[in-house]
XYZ file of C-alpha atoms in Angstrom:
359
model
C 200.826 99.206 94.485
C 198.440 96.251 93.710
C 194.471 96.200 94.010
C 194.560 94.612 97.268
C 196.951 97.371 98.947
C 193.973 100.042 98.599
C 191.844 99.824 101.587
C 188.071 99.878 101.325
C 186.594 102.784 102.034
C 184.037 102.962 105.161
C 180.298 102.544 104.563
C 178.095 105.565 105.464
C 174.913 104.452 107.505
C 172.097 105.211 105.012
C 170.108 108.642 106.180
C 166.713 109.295 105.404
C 165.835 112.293 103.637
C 162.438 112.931 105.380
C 161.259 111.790 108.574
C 158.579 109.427 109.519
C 155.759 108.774 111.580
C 155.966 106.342 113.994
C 154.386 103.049 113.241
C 151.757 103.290 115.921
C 150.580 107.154 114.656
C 147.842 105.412 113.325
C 146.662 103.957 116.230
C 147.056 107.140 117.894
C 145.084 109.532 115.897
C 142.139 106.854 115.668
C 141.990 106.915 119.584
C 142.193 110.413 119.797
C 139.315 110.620 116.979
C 137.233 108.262 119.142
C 137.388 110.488 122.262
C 137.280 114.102 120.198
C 133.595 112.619 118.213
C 132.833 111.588 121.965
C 131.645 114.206 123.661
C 129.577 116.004 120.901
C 128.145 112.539 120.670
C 127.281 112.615 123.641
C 126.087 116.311 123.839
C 123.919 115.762 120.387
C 122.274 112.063 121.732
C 123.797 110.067 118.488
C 123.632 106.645 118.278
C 127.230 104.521 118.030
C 126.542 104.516 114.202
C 126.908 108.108 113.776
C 129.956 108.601 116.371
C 131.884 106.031 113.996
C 131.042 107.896 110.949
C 132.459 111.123 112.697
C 135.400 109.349 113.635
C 136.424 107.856 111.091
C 136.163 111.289 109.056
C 138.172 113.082 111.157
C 140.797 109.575 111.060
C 141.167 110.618 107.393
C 141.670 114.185 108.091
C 144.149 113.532 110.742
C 145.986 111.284 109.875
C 147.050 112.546 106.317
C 147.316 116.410 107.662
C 150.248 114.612 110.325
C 151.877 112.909 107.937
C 152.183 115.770 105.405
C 153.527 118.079 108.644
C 156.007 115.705 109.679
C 156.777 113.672 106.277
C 156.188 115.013 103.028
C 152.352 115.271 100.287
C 153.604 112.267 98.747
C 153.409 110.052 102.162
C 150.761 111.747 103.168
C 149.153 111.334 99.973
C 149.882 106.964 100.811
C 148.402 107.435 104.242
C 145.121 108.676 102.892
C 144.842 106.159 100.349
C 145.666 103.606 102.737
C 142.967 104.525 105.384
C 140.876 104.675 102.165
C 140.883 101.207 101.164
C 140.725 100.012 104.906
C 137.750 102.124 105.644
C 136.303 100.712 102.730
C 137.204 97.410 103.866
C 135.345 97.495 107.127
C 132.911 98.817 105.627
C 131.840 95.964 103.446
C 132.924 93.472 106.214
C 130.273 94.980 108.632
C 127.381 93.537 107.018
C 128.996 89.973 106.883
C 129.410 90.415 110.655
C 126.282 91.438 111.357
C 124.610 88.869 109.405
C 126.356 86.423 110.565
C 125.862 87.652 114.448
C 121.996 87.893 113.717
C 122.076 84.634 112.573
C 123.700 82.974 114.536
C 121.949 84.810 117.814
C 118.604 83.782 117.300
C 119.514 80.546 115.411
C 122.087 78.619 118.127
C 118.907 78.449 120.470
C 117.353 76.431 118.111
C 120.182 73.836 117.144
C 120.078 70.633 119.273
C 119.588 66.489 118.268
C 115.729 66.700 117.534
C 115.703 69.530 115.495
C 118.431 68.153 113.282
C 116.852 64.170 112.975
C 112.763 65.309 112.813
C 110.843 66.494 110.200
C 107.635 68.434 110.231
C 104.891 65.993 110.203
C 101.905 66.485 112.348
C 103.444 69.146 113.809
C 100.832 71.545 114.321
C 102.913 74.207 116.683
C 106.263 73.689 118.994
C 108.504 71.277 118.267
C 109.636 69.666 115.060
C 112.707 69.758 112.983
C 114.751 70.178 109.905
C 115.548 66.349 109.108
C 113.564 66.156 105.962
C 114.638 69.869 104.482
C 118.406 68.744 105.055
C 118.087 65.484 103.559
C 116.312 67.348 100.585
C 118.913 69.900 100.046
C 121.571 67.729 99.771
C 119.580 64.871 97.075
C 118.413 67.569 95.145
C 121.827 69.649 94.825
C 124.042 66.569 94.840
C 121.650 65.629 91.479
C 122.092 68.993 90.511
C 126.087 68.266 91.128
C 125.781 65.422 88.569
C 124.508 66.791 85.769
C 126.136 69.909 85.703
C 129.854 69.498 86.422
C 130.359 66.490 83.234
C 128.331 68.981 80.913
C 129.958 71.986 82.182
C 133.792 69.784 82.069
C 133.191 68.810 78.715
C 131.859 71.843 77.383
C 134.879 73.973 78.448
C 137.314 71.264 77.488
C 135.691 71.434 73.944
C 136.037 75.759 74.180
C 139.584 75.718 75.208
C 141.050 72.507 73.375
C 138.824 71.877 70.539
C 136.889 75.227 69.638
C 139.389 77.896 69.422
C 138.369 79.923 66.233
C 135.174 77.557 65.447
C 131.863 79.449 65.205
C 129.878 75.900 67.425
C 132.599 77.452 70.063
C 131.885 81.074 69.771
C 127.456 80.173 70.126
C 128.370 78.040 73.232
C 130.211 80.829 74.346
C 127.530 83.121 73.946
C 124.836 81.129 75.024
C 126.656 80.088 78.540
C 126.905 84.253 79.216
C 123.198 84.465 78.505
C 122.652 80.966 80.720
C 125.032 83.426 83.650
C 122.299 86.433 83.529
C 119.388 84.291 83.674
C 117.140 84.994 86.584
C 116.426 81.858 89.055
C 112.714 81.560 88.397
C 113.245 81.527 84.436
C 115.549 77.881 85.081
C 112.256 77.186 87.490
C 109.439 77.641 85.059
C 111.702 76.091 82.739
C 112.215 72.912 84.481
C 108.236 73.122 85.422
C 107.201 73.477 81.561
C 109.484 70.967 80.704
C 107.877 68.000 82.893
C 104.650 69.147 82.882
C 104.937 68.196 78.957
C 106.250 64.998 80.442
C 104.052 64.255 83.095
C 101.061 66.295 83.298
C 100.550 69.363 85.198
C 100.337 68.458 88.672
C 103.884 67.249 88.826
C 106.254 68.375 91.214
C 109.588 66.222 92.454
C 112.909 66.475 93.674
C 114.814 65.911 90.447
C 112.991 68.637 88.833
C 114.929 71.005 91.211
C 117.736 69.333 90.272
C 117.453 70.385 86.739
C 116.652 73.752 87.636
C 119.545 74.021 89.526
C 121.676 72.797 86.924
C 120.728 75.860 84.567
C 122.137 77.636 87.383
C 125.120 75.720 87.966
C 126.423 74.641 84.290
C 127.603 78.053 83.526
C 129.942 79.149 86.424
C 131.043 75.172 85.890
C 132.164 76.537 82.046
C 133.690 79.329 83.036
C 135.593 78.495 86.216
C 137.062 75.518 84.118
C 138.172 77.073 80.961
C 139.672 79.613 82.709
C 142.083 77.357 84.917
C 142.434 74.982 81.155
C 143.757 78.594 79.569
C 146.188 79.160 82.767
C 148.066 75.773 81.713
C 151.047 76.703 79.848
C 150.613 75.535 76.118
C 154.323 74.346 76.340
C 153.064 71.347 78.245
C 151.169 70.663 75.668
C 153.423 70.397 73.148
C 155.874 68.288 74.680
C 153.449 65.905 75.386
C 152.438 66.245 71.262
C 155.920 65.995 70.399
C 156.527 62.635 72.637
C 153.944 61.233 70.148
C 151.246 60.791 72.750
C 147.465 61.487 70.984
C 145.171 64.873 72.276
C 142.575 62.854 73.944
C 145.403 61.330 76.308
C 147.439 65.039 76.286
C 143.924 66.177 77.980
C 143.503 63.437 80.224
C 147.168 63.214 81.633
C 148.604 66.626 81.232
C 145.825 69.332 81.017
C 143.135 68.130 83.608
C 145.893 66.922 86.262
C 147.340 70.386 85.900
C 144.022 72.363 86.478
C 142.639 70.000 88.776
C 142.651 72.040 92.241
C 141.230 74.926 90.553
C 138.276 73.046 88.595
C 137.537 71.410 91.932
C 137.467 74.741 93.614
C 135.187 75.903 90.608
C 132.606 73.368 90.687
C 132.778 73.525 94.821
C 131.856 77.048 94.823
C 129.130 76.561 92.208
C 127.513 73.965 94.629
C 127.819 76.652 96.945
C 126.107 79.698 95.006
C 123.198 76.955 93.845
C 122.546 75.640 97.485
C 120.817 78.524 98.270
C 118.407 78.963 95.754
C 114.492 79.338 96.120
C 112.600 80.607 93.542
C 113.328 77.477 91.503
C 112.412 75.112 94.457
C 109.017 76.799 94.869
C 108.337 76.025 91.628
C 109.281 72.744 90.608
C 109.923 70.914 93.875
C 107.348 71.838 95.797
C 107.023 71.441 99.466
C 106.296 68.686 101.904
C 106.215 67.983 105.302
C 107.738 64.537 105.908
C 111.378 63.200 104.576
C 111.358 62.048 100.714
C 114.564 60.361 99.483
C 113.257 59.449 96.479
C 114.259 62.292 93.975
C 111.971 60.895 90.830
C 109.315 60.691 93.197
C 106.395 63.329 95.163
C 107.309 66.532 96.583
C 110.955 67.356 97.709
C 111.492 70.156 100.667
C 115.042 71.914 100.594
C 116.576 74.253 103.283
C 115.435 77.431 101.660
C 111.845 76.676 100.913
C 111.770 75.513 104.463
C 112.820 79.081 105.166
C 110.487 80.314 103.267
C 107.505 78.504 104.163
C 108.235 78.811 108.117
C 108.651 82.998 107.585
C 105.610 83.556 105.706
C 103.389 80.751 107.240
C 104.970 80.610 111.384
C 102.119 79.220 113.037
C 100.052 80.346 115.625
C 101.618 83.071 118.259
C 100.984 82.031 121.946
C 100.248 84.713 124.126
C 103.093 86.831 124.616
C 105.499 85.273 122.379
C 106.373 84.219 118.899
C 105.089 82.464 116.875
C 107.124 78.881 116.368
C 107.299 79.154 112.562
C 110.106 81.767 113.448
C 112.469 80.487 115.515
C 112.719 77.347 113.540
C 113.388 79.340 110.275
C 116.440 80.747 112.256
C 117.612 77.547 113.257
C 117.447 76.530 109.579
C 119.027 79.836 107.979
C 121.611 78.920 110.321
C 122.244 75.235 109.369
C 122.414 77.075 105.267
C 124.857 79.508 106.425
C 127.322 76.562 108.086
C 126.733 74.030 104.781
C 127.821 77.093 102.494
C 130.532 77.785 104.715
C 132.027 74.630 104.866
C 131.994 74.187 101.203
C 134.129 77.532 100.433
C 136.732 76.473 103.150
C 136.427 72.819 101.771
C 136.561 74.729 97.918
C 139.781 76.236 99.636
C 141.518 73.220 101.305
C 140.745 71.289 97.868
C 142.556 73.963 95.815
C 145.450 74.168 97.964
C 145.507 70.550 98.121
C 145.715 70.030 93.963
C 147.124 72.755 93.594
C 150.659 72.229 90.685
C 153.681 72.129 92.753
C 156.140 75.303 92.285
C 159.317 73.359 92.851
């Protein structure tokens, strides 16, 4: 009898040792929490905050007590840690929303063609825009932009290719973790003291803000870039060293190509954090009514100080209503909100876009 005279044996369909819960239990026991917390809701006169938080407390006590009935402690044990982590989830996603919804409820009212191309001068009350604030923000971070991202490139280039066991490396490393903790007003008075010495002490400009920025900006730049240097694989390196080809060019052709979509992600999001920075602004900048695009030259108005200037100075109320100051500062908080989004989805399409192929 030969190997191929023996006939297979049949294949047992696979049992499960425990049963399970079907896949929409979940959605089951969080209805029937929802109309359980209902009525004594109801009965007691809570507000919706405080029927959710009963809810979702007996969700966790349902839901695992089911699954240990039916299943077994360890999938039970799963569940719970599961509902957990989503609970804590929504949790920390509700004040995004609601941000976002507050925002973007008294701000949409606000957004039309005159409020986006006029500035603020001789505008006593109604009326009025944002023109000059936008065209500030983006000068005075776009400077910002140029200082800090070839000082913050070179500086982690130096750290990761250059530095590695050098005590220059290990005080730049230090330093740039100090720069991180710094609070925004410190880079502010810094940039003030520093061209006041300059210019004298009634100077305030755009470019000032820039350099205050920059403080702000130059260390996530650092550290955003030598971490995506350190992810390229040091056997690159050395085959490009062993082809003969110098460091300088290894760095240039190899290295930065490599890390690319994550150092343009890096330096995106640092625009991003900076943007929305005030203290600084308030100190160095100033504040102006009409549109300046001269950055070496008078007072500079960004989104944020325009913010701040139209909550804590609104105007005159009319009878009945609000006072103007307000509803424009909405209108602006909501132009901020869209710039920063746009640059962490652009931050994201960039990465994505750069990112090394995995063929």
């Amino acid at each position: 009898m030969t190997t191929t005279d023996i006939a297979p044996l049949p294949r047992s369909p696979m049992t499960l040792t425990h049963p399970r819960l079907p896949r929409w239990a979940p959605l089951l026991v969080g209805v029937l929490a929802l109309a359980v917390t209902g009525l004594p809701a109801m009965l007691l006169t809570w507000g919706l905050v405080a029927w959710l938080l009963l809810s979702a407390v007996l969700f966790l006590v349902a839901l695992p007590l089911w699954s240990l009935g039916v299943e077994n402690r360890r999938a039970a044990v799963d569940r719970l840690m599961t509902s957990l982590v989503w609970s804590t989830f929504v949790i920390a996603l509700i004040p995004l929303v609601w941000l976002i919804w507050t925002v973007a409820r008294y701000g949409v009212p606000m957004i039309d063609g005159n409020f986006l191309t006029f500035d603020m001068r001789s505008v006593p009350g109604v009326g009025g825009g944002i023109y000059h604030a936008l065209i500030g923000t983006l000068l005075v971070t776009f400077a910002a932009a140029l200082i800090s991202v070839p000082v913050g490139l070179f500086a982690a280039i130096y750290l990761v290719e250059y530095g590695k066991g050098k005590q220059l490396a290990r005080w730049i490393t230090f330093l740039v973790d100090v720069m991180t903790g710094i609070p925004s007003i410190v880079a502010g008075l810094f940039a003030l003291a520093l061209f006041v010495l300059i210019f004298g002490p009634e100077i305030r400009l755009g470019f000032g803000g820039s350099v205050a920025l920059s403080l702000l900006m130059i260390p996530i730049v650092v550290r955003s870039t030598e971490e995506m240097l350190r992810l390229v694989p040091d056997d690159l390196r050395e085959a490009s060293y062993a082809l003969g080809v110098p460091k300088w060019r290894t760095i240039t052709r190899v290295v930065l190509p490599t890390s690319l979509g994550g150092i343009i992600t890096g330096i995106t999001l640092a625009v991003a954090r900076v943007i929305g920075e005030t203290a600084p602004l308030l100190v160095i900048a100033g504040k102006t009514d009409s549109v300046n695009f001269n950055l070496f030259g008078e007072r500079m108005t960004t989104l944020p100080v325009f913010i701040f200037y139209s909550f804590t100075q609104p105007g005159v109320a009319p009878p009945g209503g609000e006072a103007p100051g307000i509803a424009r500062a909405w209108g602006a908080a909501l132009v901020l909100i869209v710039i920063v989004m746009v640059l962490n989805l652009l931050a994201r399409v960039v990465g994505k876009i750069f990112a090394p192929s995995q063929k």
